[in-house]
Short mmCIF file of C-alpha atoms in Angstrom, two decimals:
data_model
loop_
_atom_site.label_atom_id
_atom_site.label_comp_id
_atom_site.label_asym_id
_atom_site.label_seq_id
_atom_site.Cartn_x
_atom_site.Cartn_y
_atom_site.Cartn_z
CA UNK M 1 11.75 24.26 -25.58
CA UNK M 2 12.53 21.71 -23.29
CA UNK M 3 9.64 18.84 -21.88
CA UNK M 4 8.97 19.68 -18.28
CA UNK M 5 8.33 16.68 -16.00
CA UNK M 6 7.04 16.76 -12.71
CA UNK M 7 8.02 13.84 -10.17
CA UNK M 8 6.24 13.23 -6.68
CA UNK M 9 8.68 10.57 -4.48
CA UNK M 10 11.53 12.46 -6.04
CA UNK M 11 13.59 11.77 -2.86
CA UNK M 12 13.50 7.70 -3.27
CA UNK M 13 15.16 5.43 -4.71
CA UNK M 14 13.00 5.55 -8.40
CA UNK M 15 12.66 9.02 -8.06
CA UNK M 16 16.58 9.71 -7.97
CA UNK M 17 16.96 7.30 -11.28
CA UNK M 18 13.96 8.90 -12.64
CA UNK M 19 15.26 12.45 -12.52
CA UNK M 20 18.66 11.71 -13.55
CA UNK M 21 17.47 9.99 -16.38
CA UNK M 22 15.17 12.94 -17.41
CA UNK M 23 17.69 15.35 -17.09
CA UNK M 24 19.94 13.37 -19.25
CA UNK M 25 16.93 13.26 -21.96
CA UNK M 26 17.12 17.01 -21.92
CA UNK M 27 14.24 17.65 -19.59
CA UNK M 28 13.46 20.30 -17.12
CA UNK M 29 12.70 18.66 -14.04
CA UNK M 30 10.64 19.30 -10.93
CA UNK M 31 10.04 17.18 -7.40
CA UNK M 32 7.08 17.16 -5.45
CA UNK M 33 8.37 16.79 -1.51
CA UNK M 34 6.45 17.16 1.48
CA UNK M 35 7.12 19.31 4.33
CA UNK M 36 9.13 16.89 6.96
CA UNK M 37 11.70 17.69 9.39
CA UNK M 38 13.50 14.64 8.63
CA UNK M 39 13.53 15.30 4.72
CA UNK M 40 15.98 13.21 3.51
CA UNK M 41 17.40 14.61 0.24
CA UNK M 42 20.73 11.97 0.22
CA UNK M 43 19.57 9.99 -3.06
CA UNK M 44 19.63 13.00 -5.07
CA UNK M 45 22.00 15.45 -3.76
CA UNK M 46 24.38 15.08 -6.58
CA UNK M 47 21.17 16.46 -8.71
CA UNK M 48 20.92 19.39 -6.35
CA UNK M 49 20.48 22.73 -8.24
CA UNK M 50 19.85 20.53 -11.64
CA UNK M 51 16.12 19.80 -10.00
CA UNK M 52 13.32 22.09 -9.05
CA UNK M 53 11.60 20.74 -5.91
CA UNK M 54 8.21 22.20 -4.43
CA UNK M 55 6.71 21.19 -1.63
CA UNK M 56 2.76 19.67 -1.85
CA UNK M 57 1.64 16.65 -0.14
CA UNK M 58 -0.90 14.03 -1.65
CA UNK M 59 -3.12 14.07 1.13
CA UNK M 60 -3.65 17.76 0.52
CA UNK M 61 -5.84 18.22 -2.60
CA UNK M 62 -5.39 22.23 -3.01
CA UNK M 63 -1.52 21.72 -2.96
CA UNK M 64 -1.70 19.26 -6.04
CA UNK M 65 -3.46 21.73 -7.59
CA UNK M 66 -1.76 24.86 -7.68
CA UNK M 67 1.47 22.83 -7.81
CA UNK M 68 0.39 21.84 -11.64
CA UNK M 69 -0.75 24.93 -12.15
CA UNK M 70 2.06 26.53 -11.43
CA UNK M 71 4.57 23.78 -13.16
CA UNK M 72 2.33 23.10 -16.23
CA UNK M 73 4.43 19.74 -16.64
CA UNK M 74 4.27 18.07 -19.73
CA UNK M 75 3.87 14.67 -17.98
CA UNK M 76 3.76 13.63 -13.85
CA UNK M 77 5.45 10.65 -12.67
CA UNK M 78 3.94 9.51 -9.11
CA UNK M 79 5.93 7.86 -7.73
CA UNK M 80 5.12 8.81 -4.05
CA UNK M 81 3.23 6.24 -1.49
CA UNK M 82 3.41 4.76 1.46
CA UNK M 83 5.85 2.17 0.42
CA UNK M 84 6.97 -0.75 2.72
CA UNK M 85 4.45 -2.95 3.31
CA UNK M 86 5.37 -4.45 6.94
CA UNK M 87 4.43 -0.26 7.88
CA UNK M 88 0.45 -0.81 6.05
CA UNK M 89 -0.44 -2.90 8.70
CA UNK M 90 0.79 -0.61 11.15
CA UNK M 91 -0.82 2.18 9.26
CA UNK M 92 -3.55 1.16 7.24
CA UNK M 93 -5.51 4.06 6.75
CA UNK M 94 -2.79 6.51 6.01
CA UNK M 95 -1.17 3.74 4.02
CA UNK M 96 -5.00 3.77 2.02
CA UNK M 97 -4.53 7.87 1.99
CA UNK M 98 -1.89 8.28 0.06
CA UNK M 99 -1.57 4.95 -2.06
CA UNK M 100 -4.17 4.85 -2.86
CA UNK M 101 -6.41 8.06 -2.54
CA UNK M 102 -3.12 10.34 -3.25
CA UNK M 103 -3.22 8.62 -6.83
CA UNK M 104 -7.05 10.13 -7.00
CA UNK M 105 -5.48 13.42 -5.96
CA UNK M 106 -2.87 13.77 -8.65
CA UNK M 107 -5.41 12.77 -11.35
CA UNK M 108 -8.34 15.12 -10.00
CA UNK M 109 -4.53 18.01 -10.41
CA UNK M 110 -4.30 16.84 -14.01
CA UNK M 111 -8.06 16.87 -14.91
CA UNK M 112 -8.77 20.23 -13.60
CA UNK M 113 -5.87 22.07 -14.56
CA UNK M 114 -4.89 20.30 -17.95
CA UNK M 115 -5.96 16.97 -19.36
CA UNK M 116 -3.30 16.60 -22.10
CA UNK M 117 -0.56 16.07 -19.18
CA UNK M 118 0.64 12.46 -19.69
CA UNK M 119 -0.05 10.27 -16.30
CA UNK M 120 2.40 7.71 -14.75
CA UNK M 121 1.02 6.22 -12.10
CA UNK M 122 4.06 3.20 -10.13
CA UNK M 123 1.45 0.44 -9.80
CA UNK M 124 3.49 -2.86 -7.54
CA UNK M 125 3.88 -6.38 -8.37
CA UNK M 126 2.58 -6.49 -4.67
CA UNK M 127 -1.30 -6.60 -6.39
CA UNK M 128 -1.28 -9.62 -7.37
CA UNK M 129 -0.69 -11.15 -3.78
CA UNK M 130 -1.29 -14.94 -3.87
CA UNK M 131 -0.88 -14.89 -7.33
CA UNK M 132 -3.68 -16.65 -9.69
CA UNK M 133 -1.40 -17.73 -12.60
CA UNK M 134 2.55 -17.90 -12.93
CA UNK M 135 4.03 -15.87 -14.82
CA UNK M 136 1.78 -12.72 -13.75
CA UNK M 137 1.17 -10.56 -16.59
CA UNK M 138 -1.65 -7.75 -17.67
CA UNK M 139 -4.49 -9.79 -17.32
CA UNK M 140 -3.76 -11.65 -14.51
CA UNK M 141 -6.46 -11.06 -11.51
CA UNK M 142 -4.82 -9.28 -8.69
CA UNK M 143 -5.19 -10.91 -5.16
CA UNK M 144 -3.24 -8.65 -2.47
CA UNK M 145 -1.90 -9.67 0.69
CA UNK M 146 -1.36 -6.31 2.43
CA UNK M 147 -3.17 -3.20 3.38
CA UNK M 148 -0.52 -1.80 0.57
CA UNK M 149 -1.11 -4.25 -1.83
CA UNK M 150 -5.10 -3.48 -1.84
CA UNK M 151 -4.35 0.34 -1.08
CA UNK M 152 -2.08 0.03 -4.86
CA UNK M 153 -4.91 -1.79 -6.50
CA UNK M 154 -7.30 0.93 -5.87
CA UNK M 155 -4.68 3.50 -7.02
CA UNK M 156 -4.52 1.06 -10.74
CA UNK M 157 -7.96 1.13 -11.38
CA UNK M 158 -8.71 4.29 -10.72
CA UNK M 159 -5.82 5.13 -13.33
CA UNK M 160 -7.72 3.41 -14.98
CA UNK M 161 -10.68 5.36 -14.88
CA UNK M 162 -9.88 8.48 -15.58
CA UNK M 163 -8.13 7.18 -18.35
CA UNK M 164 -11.39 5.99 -19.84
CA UNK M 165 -13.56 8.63 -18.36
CA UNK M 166 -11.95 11.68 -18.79
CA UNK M 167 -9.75 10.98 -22.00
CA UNK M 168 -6.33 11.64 -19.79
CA UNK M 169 -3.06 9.70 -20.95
CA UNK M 170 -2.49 8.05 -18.56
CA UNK M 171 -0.58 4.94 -17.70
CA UNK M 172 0.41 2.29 -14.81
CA UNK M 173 3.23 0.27 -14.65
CA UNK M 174 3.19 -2.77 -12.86
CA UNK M 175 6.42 -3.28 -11.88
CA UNK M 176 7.93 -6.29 -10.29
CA UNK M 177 10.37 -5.32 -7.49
CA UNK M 178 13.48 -3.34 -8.66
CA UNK M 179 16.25 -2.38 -6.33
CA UNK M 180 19.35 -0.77 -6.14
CA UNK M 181 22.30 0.75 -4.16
CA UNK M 182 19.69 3.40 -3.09
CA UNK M 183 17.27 1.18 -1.64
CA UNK M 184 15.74 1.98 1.89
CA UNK M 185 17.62 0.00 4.46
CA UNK M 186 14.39 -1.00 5.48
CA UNK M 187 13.82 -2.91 2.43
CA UNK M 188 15.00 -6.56 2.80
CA UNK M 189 17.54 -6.81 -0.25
CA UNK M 190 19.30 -3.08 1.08
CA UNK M 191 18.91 -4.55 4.87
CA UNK M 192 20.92 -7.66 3.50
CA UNK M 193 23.61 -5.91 1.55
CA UNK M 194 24.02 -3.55 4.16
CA UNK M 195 24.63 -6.21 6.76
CA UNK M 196 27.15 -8.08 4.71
CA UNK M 197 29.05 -4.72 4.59
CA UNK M 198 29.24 -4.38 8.36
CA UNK M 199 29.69 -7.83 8.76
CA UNK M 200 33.01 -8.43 6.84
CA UNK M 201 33.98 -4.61 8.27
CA UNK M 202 33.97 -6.33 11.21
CA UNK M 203 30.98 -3.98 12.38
CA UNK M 204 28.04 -6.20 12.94
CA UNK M 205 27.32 -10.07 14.11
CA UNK M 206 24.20 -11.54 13.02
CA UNK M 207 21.63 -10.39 10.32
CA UNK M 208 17.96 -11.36 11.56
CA UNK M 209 15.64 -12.04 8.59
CA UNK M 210 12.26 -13.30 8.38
CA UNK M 211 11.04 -15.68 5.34
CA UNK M 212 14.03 -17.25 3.42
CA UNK M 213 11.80 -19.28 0.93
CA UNK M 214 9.81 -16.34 -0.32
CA UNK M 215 10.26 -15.88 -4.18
CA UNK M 216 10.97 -12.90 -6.01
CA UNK M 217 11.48 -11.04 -9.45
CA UNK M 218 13.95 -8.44 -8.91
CA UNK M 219 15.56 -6.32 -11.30
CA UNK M 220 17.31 -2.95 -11.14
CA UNK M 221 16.12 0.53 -10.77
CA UNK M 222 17.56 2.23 -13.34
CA UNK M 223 16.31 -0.29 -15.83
CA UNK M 224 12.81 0.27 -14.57
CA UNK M 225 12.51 3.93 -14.63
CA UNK M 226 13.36 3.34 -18.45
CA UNK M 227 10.51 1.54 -19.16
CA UNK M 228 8.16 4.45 -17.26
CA UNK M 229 9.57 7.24 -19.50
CA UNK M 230 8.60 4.83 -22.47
CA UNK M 231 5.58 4.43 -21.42
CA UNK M 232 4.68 7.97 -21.84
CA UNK M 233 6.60 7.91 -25.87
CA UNK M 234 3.95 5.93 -26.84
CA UNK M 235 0.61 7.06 -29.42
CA UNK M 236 -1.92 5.29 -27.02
CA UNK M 237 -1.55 4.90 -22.77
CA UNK M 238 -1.79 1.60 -21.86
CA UNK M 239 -0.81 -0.64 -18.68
CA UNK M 240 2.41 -2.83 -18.43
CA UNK M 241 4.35 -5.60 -16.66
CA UNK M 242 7.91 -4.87 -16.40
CA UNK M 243 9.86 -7.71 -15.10
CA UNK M 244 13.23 -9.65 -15.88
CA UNK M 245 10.62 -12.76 -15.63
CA UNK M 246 13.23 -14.97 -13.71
CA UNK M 247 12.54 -15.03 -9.58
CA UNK M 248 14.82 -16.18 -6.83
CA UNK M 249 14.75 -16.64 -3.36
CA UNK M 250 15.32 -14.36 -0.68
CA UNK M 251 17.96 -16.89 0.49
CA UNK M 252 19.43 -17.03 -2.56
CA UNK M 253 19.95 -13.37 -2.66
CA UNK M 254 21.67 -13.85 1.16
CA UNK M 255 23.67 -16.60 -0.45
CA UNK M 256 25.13 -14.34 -3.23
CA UNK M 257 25.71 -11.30 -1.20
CA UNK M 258 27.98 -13.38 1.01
CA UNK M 259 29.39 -15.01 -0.87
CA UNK M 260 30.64 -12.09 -2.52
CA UNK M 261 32.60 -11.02 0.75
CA UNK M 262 34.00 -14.60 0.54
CA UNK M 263 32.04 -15.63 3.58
CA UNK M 264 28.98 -18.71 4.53
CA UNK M 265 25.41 -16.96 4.73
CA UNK M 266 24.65 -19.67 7.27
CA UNK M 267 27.38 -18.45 10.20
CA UNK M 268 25.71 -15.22 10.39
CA UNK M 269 21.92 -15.37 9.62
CA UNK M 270 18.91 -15.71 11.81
CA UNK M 271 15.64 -16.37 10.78
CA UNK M 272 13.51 -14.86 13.09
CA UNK M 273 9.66 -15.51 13.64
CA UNK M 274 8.75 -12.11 14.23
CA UNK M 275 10.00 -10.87 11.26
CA UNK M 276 7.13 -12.91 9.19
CA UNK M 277 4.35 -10.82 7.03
CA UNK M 278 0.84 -11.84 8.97
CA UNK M 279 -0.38 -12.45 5.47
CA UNK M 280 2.59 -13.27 3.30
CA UNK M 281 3.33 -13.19 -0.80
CA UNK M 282 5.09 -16.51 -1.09
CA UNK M 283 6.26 -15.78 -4.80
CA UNK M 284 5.94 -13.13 -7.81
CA UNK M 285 7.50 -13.57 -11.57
CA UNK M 286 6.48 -10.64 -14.26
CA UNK M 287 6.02 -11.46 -17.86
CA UNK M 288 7.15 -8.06 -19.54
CA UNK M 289 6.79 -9.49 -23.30
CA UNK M 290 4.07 -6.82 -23.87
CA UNK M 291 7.16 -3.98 -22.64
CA UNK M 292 9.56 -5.58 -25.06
CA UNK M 293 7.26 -5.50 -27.66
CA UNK M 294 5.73 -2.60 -27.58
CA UNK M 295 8.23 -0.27 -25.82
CA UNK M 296 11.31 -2.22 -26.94
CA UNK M 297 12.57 -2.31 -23.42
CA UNK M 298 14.99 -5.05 -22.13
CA UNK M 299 16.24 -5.21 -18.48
CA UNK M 300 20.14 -4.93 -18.41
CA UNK M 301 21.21 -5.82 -15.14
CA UNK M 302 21.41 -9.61 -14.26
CA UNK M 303 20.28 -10.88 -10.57
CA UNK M 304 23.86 -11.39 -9.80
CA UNK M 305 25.39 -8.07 -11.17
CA UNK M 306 22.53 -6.70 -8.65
CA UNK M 307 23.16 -8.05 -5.58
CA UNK M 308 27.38 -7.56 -6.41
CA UNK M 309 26.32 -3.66 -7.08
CA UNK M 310 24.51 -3.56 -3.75
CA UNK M 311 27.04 -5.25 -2.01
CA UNK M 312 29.84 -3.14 -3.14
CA UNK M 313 28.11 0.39 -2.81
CA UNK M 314 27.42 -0.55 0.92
CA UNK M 315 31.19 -1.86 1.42
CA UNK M 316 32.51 1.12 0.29
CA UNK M 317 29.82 3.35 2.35
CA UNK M 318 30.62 2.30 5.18
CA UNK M 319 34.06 2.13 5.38
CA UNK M 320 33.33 6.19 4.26
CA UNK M 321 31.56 6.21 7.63
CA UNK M 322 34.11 4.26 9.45
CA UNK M 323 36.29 7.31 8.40
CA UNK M 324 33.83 9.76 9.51
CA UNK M 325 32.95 10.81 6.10
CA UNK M 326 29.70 9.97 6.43
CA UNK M 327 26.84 9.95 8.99
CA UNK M 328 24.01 8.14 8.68
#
């Protein structure tokens, strides 16, 4: 009989690679989404009749419940939060609602319903904050620098927790940021790439960006949703870094994406003030040895393959648009 897996965030960008790689494992697959009248079901439409979605929200504790009850998954995935950290200081408190006490929720589902359901929990590089120690690994102390950052610490250690209080596999991975052509435009590496697009369309003149020098491990989604799945394969749960353990500059990343359109970054950027984090995370690099060891995992997308990827899924988007194919 096939595993069942249940995935909250099924709708973004981790969640789409998450369920396609399920599926492709032979898994029957459900997605927690909330009740919205701007659902936005884009990322995985082409999965559309291949995933069972239900709707529950983590701020509402009953609807966890009888959504696991009724599911009896084999192993949750949360993946759902609050996400972009410029909105947590906007939004604190709902930002600290379902970061980090939607985590509580979930676990409170498995331990009252079943406790041999295996526990993902998407902890964020963004916890370590002014970082302590270069590379950040396991054991380095976390320091965040955002209402979200804190709001993901809390939703770690109380993985954590249960874990050790209630016996429940379950595991976080700290994962170092991971992007892909289904990134939120609001994200600053989608936000770039999608600007290039319009830009050598002919579309767009300037892309306004805030801190150019601020450092950054990225890797690609579909690598990282690898490493989640393994971390539930394993005989004891256990916390891990995944990383590609190289970081570059957000400038760097507008260089590349440019370039790749064959045009100079610096005729059509603005760096603008306002755009600045009132607290900002000036750099981040993962050490994943501990996920190649023990989970044999290996990232196989290289920074620039990323940003080319990104940059050519936008290109081609858009010129869908341009021909009415598409509306945003």
């Amino acid at each position: 009989m096939a595993r069942k897996a249940l995935i909250t965030g099924t709708t973004g960008q981790d969640g789409a690679y998450l369920a396609e790689f399920l599926l492709g494992k032979g898994y029957e697959v459900h997605g927690m989404v909330r009740r919205s009248s701007t659902e936005n079901f884009e990322r995985i439409a082409h999965l559309r009749g291949r995933v069972t979605l239900h709707q529950a929200d983590l701020l509402d504790q009953l609807s966890i419940v009888e959504l696991i009850q009724k599911v009896r998954p084999d192993e949750v995935y949360n993946l759902a939060a609050q996400s972009f950290v410029p909105t947590s200081w906007v939004q604190p408190l709902l930002t600290g609602e379902f970061t980090g006490l939607g985590v509580t929720r979930m676990l409170e589902g498995i331990r009252l319903v079943d406790r041999s359901i295996r526990f993902y929990q998407a902890s964020s590089s963004e916890m370590f904050g002014a970082v302590r120690e270069e590379p950040q690994n396991e054991h380095t102390p976390f320091w965040p620098r955002s209402p979200y950052g804190v709001a993901k610490v809390y939703g770690h250690w109380i993985t954590v927790n249960y874990r050790e209080s209630y016996g429940i596999f379950a595991c976080s991975g700290i994962l170092f940021n991971h992007e892909s052509p289904l990134r939120g435009k609001e994200f600053v590496t989608r936000k770039i790439t999608d600007a290039v697009a319009r830009i050598k369309l002919g579309l767009q003149d300037k892309l306004r960006l805030g801190n150019l020098d601020a450092m950054r491990d990225w890797g690609f989604s579909g690598d990282y949703v690898r490493a989640m799945w393994l971390m539930l394969q394993q005989d004891q749960p256990d916390d891990y870094v995944v990383a590609t353990g190289e970081k570059h500059s957000v400038r760097e990343f507008v260089e590349l994406a440019f370039q790749h359109v064959d045009l100079d970054w610096r005729d059509w950027v603005e760096v603008d003030p306002a755009l600045f984090r009132p607290a900002e995370v000036n750099t981040l690099r993962g050490d994943a040895s501990k996920a190649r060891r023990v989970l044999g995992w290996e990232p196989t997308v290289s920074f620039p393959e990323l940003v080319r990827m990104m940059v050519d899924a936008d290109l081609a988007r858009v010129r869908r648009e341009e021909r009415g194919q598409v509306r945003d």
